[in-house]
Coordinates of C-alpha atoms in Angstrom, one line a residue:
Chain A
X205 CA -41.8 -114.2 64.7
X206 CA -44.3 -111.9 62.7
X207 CA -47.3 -111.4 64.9
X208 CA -50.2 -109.7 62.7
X209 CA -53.7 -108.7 63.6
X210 CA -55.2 -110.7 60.2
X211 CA -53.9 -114.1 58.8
X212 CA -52.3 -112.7 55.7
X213 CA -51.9 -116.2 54.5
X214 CA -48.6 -117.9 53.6
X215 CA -50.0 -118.1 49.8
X216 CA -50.5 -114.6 50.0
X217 CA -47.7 -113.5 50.7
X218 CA -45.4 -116.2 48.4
X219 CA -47.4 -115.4 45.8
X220 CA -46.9 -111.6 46.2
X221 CA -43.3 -111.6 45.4
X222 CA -44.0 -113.0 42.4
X223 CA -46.8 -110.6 41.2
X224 CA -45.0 -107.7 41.9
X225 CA -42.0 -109.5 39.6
X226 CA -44.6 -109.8 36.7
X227 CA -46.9 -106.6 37.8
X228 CA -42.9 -105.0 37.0
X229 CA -42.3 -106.7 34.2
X230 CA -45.8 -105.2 32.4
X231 CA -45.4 -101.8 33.6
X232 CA -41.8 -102.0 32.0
X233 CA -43.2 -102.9 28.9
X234 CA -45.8 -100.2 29.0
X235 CA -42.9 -97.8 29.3
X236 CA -41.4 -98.9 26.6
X237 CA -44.6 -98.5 24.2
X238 CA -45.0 -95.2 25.3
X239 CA -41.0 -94.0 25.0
X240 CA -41.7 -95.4 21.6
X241 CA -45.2 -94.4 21.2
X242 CA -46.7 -97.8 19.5
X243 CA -50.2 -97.0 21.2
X244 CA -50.4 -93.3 19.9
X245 CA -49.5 -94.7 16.3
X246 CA -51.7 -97.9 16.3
X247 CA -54.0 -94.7 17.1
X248 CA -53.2 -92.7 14.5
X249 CA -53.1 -95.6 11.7
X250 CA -56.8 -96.2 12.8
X251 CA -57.7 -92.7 12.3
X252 CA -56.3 -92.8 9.2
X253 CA -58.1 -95.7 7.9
X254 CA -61.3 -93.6 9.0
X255 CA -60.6 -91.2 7.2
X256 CA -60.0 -93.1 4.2
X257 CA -62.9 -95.0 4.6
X258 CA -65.0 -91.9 5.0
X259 CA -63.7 -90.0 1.9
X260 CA -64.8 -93.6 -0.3
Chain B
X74 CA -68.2 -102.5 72.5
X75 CA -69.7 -102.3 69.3
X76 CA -70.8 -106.0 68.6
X77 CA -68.3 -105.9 65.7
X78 CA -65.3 -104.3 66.9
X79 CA -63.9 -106.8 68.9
X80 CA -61.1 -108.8 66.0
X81 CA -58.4 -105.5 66.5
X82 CA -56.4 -105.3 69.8
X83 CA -55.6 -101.5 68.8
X84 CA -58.7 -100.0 69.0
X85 CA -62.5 -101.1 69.6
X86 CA -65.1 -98.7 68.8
X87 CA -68.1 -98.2 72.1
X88 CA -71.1 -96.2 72.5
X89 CA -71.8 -94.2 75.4
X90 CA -75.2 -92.0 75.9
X91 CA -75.5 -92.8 72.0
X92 CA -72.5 -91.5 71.3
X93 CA -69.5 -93.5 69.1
X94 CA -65.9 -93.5 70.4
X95 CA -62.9 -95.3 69.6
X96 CA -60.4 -96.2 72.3
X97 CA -57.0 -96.9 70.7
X98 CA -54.7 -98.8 73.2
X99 CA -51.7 -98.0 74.4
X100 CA -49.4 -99.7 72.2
X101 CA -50.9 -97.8 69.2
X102 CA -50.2 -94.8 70.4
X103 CA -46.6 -94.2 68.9
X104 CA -48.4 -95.4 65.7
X105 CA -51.4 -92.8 65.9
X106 CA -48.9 -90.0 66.5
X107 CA -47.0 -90.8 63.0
X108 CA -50.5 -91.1 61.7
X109 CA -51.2 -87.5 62.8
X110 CA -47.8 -86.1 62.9
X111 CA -47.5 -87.2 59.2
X112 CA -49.8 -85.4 58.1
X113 CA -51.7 -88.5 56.7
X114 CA -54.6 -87.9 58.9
X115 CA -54.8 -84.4 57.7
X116 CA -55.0 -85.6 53.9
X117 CA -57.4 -88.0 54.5
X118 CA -59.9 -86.4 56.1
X119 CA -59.6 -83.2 53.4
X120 CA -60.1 -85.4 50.8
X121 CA -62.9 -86.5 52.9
X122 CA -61.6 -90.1 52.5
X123 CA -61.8 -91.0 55.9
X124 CA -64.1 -90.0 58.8
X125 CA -62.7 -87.0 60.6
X126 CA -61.8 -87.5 64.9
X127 CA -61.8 -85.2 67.5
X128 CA -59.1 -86.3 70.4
X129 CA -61.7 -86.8 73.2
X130 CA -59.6 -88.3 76.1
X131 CA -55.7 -88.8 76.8
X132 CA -55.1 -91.3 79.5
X133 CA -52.1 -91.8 81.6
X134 CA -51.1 -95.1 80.5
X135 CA -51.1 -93.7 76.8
X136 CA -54.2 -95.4 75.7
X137 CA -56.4 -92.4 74.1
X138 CA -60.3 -92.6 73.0
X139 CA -60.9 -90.4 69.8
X140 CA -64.3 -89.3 68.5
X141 CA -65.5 -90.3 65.7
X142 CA -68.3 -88.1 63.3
X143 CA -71.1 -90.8 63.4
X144 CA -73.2 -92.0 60.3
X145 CA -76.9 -92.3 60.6
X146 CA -77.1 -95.3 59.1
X147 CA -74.5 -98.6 58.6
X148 CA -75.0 -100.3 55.5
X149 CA -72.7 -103.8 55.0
X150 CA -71.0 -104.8 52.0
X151 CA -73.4 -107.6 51.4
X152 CA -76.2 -105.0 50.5
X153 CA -74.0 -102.8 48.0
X154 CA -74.6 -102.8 44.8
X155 CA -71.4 -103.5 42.2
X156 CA -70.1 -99.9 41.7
X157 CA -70.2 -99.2 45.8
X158 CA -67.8 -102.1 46.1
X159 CA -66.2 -101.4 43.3
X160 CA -65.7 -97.6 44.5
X161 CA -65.2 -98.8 47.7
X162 CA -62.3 -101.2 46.7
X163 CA -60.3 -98.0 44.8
X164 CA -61.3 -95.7 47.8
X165 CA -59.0 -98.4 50.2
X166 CA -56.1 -98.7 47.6
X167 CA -56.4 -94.6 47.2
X168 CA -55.9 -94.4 50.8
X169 CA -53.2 -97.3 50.6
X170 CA -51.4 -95.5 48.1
X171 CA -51.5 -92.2 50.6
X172 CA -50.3 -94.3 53.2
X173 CA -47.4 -95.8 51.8
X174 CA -45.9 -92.0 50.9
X175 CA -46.2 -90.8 55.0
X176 CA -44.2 -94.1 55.7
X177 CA -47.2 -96.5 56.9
X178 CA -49.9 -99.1 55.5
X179 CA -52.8 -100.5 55.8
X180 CA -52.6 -103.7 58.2
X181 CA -55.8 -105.0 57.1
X182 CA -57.7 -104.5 53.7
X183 CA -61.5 -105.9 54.6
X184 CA -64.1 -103.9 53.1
X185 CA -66.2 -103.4 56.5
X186 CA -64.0 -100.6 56.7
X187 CA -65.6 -98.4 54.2
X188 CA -69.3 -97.0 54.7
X189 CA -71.3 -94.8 52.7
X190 CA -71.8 -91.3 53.5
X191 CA -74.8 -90.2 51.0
X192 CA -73.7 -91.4 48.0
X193 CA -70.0 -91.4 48.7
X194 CA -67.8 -94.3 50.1
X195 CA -65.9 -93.5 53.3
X196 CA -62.8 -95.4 55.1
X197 CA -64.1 -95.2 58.8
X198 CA -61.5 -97.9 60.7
X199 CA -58.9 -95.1 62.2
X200 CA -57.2 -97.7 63.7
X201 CA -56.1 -99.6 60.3
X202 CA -53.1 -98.0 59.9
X203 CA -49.1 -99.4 61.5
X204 CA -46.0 -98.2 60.6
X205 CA -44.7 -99.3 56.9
X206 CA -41.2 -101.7 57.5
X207 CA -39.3 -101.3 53.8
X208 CA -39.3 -104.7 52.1
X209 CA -42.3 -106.4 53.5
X210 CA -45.1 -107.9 51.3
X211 CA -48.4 -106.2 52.1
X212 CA -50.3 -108.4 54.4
X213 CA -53.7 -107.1 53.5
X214 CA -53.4 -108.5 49.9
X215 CA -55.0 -111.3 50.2
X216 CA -58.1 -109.9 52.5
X217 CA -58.6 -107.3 49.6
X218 CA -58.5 -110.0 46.6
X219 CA -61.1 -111.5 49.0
X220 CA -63.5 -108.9 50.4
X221 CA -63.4 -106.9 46.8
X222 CA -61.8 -108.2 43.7
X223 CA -63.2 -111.5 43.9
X224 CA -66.9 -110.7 44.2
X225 CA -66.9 -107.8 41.4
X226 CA -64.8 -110.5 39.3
X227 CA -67.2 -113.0 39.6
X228 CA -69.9 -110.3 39.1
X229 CA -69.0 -108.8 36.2
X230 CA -67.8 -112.2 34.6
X231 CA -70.4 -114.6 36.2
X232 CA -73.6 -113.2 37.3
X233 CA -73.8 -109.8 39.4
X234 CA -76.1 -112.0 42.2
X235 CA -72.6 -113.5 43.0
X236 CA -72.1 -110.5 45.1
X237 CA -74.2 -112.3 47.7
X238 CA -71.9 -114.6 48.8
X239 CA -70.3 -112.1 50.7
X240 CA -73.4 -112.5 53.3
X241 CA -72.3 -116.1 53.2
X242 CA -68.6 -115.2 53.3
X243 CA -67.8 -112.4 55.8
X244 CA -63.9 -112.8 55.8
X245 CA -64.6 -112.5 51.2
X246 CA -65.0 -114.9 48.9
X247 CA -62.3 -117.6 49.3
X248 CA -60.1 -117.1 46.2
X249 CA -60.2 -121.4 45.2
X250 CA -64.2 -120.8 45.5
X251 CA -63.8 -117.6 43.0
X252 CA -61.5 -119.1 40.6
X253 CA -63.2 -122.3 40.3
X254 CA -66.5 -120.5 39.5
X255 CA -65.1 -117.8 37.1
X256 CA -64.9 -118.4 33.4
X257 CA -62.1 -120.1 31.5
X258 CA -61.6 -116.7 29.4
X259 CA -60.1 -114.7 33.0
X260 CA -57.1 -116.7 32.8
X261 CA -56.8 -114.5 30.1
X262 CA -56.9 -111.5 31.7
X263 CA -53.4 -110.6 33.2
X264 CA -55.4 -109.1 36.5
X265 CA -57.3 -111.7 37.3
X266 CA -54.8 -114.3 36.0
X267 CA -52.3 -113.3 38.9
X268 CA -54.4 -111.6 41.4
X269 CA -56.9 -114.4 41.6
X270 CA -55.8 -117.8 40.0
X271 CA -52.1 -117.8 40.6
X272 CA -52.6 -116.2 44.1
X273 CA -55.8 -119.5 44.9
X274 CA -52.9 -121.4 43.7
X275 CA -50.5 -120.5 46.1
X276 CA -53.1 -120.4 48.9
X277 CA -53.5 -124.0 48.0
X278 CA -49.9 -124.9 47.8
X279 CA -48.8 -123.1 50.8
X280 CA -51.4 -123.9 53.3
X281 CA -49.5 -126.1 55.3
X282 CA -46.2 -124.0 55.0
X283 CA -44.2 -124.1 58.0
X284 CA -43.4 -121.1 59.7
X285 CA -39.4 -121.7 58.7
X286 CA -40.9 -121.0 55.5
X287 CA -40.9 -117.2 55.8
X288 CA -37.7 -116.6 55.7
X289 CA -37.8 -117.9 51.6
X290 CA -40.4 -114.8 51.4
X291 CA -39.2 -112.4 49.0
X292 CA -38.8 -108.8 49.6
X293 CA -41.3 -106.5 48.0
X294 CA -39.9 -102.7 47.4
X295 CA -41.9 -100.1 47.9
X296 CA -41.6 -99.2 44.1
X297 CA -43.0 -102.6 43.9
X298 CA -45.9 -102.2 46.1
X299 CA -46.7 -98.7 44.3
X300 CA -47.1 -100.9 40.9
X301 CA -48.7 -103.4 42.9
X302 CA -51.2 -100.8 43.7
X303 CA -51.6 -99.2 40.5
X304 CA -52.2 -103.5 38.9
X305 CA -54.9 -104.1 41.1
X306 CA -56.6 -100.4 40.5
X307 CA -56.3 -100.9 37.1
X308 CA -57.6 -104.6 36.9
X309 CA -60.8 -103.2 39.4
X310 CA -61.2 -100.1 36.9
X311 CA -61.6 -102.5 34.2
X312 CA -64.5 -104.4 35.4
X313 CA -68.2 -103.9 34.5
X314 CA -71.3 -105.1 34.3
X315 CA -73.4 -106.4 31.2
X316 CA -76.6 -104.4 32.4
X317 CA -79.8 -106.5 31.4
X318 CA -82.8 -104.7 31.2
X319 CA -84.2 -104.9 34.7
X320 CA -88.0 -104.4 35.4
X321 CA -86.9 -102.6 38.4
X322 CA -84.4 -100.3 37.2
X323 CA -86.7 -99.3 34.7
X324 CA -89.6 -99.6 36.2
X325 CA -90.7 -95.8 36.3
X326 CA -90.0 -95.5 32.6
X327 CA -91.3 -98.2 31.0
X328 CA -93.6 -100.3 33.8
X329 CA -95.6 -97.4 35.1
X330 CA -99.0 -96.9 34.7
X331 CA -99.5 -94.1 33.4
X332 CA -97.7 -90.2 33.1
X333 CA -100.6 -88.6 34.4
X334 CA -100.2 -91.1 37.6
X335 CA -96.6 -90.9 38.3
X336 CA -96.7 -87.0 38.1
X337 CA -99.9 -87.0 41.0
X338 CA -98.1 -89.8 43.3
X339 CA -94.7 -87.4 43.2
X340 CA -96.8 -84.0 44.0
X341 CA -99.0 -86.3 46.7
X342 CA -95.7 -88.3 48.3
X343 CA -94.1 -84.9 48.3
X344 CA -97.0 -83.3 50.2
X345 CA -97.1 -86.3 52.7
X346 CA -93.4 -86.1 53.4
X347 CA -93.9 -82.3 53.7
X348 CA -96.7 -82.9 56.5
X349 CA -94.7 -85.3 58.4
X350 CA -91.4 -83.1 58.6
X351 CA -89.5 -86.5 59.0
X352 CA -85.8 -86.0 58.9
X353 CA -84.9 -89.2 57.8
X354 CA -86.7 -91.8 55.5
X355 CA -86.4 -95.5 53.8
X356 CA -87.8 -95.9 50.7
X357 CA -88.7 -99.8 50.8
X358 CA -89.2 -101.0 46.9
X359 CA -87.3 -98.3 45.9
X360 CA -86.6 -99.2 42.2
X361 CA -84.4 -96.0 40.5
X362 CA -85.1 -94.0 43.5
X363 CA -87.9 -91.7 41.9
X364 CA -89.3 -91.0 45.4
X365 CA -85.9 -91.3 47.3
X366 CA -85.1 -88.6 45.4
X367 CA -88.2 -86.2 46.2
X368 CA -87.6 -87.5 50.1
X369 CA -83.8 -86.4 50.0
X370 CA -84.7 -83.0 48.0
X371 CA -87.0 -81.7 51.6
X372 CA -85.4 -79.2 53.5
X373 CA -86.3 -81.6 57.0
X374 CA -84.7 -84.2 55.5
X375 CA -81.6 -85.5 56.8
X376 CA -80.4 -89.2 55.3
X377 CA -82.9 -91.3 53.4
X378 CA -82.0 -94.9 52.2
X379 CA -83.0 -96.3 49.5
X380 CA -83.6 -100.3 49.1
X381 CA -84.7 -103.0 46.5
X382 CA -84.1 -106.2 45.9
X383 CA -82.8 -105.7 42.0
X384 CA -78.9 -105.2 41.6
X385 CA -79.7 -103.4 38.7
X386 CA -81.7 -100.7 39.9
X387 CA -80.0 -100.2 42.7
X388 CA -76.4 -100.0 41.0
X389 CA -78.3 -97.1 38.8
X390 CA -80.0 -95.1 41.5
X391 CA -76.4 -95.0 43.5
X392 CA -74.2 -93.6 40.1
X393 CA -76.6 -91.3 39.2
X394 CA -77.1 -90.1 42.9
X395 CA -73.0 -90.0 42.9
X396 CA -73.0 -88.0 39.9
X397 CA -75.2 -85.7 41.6
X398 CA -74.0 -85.5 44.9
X399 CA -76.9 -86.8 46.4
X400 CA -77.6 -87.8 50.2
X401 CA -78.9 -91.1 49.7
X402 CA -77.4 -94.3 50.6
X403 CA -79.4 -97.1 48.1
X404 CA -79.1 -100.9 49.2
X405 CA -80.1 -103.7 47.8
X406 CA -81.9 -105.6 50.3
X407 CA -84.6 -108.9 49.6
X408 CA -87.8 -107.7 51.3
X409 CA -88.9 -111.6 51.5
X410 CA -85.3 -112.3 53.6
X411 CA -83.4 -109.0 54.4
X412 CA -80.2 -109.1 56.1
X413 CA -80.1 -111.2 59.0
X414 CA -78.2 -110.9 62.5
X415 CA -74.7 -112.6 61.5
X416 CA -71.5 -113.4 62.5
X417 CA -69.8 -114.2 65.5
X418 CA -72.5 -115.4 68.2
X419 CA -75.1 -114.0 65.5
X420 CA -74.4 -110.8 66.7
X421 CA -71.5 -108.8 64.9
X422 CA -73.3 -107.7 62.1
X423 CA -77.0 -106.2 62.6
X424 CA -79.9 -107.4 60.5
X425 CA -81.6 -104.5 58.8
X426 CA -84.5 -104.3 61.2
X427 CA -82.3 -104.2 64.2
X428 CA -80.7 -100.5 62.8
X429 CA -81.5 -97.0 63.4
X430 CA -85.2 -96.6 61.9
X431 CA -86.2 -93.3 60.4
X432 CA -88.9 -91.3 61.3
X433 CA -90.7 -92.4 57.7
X434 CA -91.0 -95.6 55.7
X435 CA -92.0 -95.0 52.1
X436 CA -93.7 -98.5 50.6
X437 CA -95.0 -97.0 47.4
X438 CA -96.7 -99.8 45.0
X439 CA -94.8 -102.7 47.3
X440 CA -97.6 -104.7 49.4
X441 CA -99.1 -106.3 45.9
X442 CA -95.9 -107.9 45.5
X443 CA -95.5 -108.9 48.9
X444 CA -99.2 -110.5 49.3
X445 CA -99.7 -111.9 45.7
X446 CA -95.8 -112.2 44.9
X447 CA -94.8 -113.8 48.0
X448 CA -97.9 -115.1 49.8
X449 CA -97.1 -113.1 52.9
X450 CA -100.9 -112.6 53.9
X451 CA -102.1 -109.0 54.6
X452 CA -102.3 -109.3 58.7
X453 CA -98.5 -109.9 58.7
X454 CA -97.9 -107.0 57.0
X455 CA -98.3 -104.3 59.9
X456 CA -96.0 -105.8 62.3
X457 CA -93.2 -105.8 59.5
X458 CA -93.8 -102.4 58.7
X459 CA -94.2 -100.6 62.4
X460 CA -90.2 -102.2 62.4
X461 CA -89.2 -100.0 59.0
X462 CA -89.9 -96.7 60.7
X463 CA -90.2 -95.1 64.1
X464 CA -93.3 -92.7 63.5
X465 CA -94.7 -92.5 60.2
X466 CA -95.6 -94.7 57.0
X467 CA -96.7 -93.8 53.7
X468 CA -97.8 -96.8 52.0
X469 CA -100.2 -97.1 48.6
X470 CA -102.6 -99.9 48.4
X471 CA -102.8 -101.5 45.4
X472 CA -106.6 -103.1 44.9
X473 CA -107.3 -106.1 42.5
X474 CA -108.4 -104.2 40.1
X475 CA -105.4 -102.6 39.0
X476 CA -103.7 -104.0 35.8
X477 CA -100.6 -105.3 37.6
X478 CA -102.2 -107.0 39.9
X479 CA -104.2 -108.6 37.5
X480 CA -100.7 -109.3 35.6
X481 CA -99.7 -110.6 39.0
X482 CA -103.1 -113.1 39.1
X483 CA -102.6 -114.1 35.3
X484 CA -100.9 -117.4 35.4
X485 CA -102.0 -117.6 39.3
X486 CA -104.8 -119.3 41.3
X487 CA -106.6 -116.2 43.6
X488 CA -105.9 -117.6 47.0
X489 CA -105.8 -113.8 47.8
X490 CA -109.3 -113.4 49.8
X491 CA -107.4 -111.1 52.2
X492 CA -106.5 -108.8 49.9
X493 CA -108.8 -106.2 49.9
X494 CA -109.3 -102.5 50.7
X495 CA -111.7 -103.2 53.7
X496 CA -108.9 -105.6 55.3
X497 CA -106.0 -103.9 54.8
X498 CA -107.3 -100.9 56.4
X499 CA -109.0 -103.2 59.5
X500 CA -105.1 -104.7 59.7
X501 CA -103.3 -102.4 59.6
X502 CA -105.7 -99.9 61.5
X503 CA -104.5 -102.1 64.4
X504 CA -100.9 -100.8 64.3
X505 CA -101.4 -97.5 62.8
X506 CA -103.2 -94.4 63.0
X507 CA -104.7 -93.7 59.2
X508 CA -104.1 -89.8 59.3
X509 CA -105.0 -89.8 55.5
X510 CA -106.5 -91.8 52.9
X511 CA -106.5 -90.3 49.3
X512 CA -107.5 -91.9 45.7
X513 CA -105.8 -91.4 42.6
X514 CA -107.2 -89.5 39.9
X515 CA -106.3 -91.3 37.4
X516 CA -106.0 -95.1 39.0
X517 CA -107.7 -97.0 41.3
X518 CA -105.2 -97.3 43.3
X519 CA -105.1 -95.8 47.1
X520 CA -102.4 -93.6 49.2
X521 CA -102.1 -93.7 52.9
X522 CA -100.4 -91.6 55.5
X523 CA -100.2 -93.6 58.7
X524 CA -98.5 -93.0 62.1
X525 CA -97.9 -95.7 64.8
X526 CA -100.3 -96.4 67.8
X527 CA -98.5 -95.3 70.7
X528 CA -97.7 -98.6 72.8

């Protein structure tokens, strides 16, 4: 048997297997953006637009 | 024993001829050597992350009792503004993450770990760390949704006076309470979508588990608990607050009298402070901390604190005091019900007048508010202040013919007949010394250095 100082909670801990599945699953996703830099050229498409905003 | 170190069976902290020790028990011993051996301790404490120990006693049935560098002054998490739990919250998952790469965690996760040094947060429970067993869940994850993401959640998507259920609540909010009173648009939000109403869910669902139950739990890698770490630091980061415009927090900008005013009240405080050579002072009413600030700048000055009752004001005075380094410890603390005795047997946390007093109590343009704003008449005043300070008060009078008090009396009946200059000397004259009474130039207003009767 686990004897612990605090109650974790058994919801806490069921639920943690499962956040760290989806916590995964976002942080693999932000990889992937990166590797293929969509957030630097959404960027860069917006500072564009400025630009051509600017110069009208 | 401390009244509130009594819940962890591997180490209590005691006082002895005033001084704090911690005596770790015997069974934590193999666990304090990896703790030390690791080098763990070493990186804490020169990142200044947790409060630095001297060994002070080795016993022969292994148990050892460490000393602790003691604060002047304990503050609870009920009386911080948002960004000192909010700094506070990323201060235990810092240490968590520093943890995890020596080979050990963090067995519990409640913010009555962390104190404030100055303006800095500072882990200060030596005894919160076990050895790290590969593939278990972190069982301080749902203390720390409790004691810190749920009250800055609900702050900065409800109302930042949320925060106060944590008086209410000393084990945190419970996460069903949170997520029932936090907008529909945070299931939105990935953060607090897992962290707060999937995990209430689960609470819910599992709170009659049976203990057979554990062995469905699912393993969670240490890779996993790294990204775990780095979720909830990045869903913390992400919350703010939508600042209103206090009168509080701006109160020395736009509320003040007059320039000429506020620059003679800083030379005169600063010249009373100087007299008194107090090394340590409250500011009561502080607002941004205008004269916390001239307190903490003199050289006798060791710790001053710095309370008021707005949220706003206070969370301003403690980021700008961060920013500079400052030793001042700003609380936010309702003079018409400040923090009681509480928890178990009313006696585990102290109430504010039950902690160390400093040698000065600052109430600068306060007792107007306290006589006309909450009816507390004059004669009750003394008493209440001889509590805030163990030698000397500077206190300004603030007579009924000054335009905020007649602001005060606007919409109000004048029930005040107490409130005059004559009384509030006679009252107070019967607690204090008045070692100096001086008028303002350019108000009518009155400043007094006082010093308690000797009893």
């Amino acid at each position: 048997m686990i004897l612990l100082y605090i109650d974790p909670g058994f919801g806490s801990l069921f639920i943690q297997g499962l956040v760290t599945v989806a916590v995964g699953i976002t942080f693999y996703f932000n990889k992937v953006k990166s590797v293929l830099g969509i957030g630097s050229k959404n960027i860069e498409i917006q500072d564009e637009l400025n630009e051509k905003i600017e110069i009208k | 024993m401390l009244n509130s170190s009594f819940r962890d069976p591997d180490g209590f902290v005691f006082t002895d001829s005033g001084i704090v020790y911690r005596k770790l028990s015997a069974q934590y011993q193999s666990v304090y050597e990896q703790f030390m051996s690791s080098g763990l301790y070493e990186k804490l404490a020169e990142k200044k992350w947790l409060i630095p120990h001297t060994l002070h006693e080795k016993h022969a049935d292994n148990s050892l009792i460490i000393r602790p560098e003691m604060l002047p002054f304990i503050s609870y998490p009920y009386e911080w503004s948002f960004s000192q739990l909010k700094d506070a919250a990323l201060l235990t998952l810092n240490i968590l993450r520093e943890a995890l790469k020596k080979g050990m965690v963090l067995k519990d996760a409640s913010n009555y770990n962390v104190q404030f040094k100055g303006s800095k947060p500072i882990f200060i429970d030596t005894s919160s760390f076990e050895l790290y067993e590969e593939g278990k869940p972190w069982v301080a994850y749902g203390q720390f949704c409790r004691h810190f993401l749920a009250p800055l959640a609900l702050a900065a998507y409800k109302d930042v006076r949320m925060m106060e259920l944590l008086r209410l609540h000393i084990d945190g909010i419970p996460l069903d309470l949170a997520a029932s009173l936090l907008p529909l648009k945070t299931k939105f939000n990935l953060g607090i979508a897992l962290h707060i109403h999937a995990h209430a869910s689960s609470v819910k669902k599992y709170e009659n588990a049976e203990i057979k139950n554990l062995n469905k739990l699912k393993s969670v890698s240490l890779k996993s608990s790294f990204q775990l770490i780095e979720h909830l630091e990045r869903t913390i980061a992400s919350l703010s607050l939508t600042k209103t415009k206090s009168t509080w927090g701006d109160y020395y900008e736009d509320g003040i009298l007059s320039d000429a005013y506020l620059a003679e009240k800083k030379d005169l405080v600063h010249q009373l402070i100087a007299e008194t050579q107090a090394n340590s002072v409250w500011d009561i009413g502080a607002n941004n901390g205008v004269f916390s600030r001239i307190a903490e700048r003199h050289p006798s000055v060791k710790w001053t604190v710095a309370m008021d009752f707005d949220h706003n004001a206070v969370d301003n005075l403690y980021l700008s005091a961060k920013s500079k380094t400052e030793n001042i410890i700003p609380i936010v603390i309702d003079l018409s019900n400040p923090s009681p005795r509480q928890g178990w047997a009313n006696n585990e946390r102290g109430a504010l007048l039950d902690r160390p007093k400093p040698q000065l109590a600052l109430a600068l343009a306060l007792i107007h508010h306290l006589r006309i704003g909450n009816n507390v008449p004059i004669a009750m005043l003394p008493d209440f202040f001889s509590q805030t300070t163990q030698q000397y008060l500077i206190i300004e009078m603030v007579p009924k013919s000054d335009e905020k008090v007649k602001k005060l009396l606007t919409l109000r009946k004048d029930i005040f007949e107490d409130y005059t200059v004559e009384n509030f000397e006679k009252c107070f004259g019967n607690t204090f010394d008045i070692l100096k009474k001086i008028a303002f130039t350019h108000s009518t207003r009155l400043l007094y250095l006082m010093a308690k009767k000797n009893e």
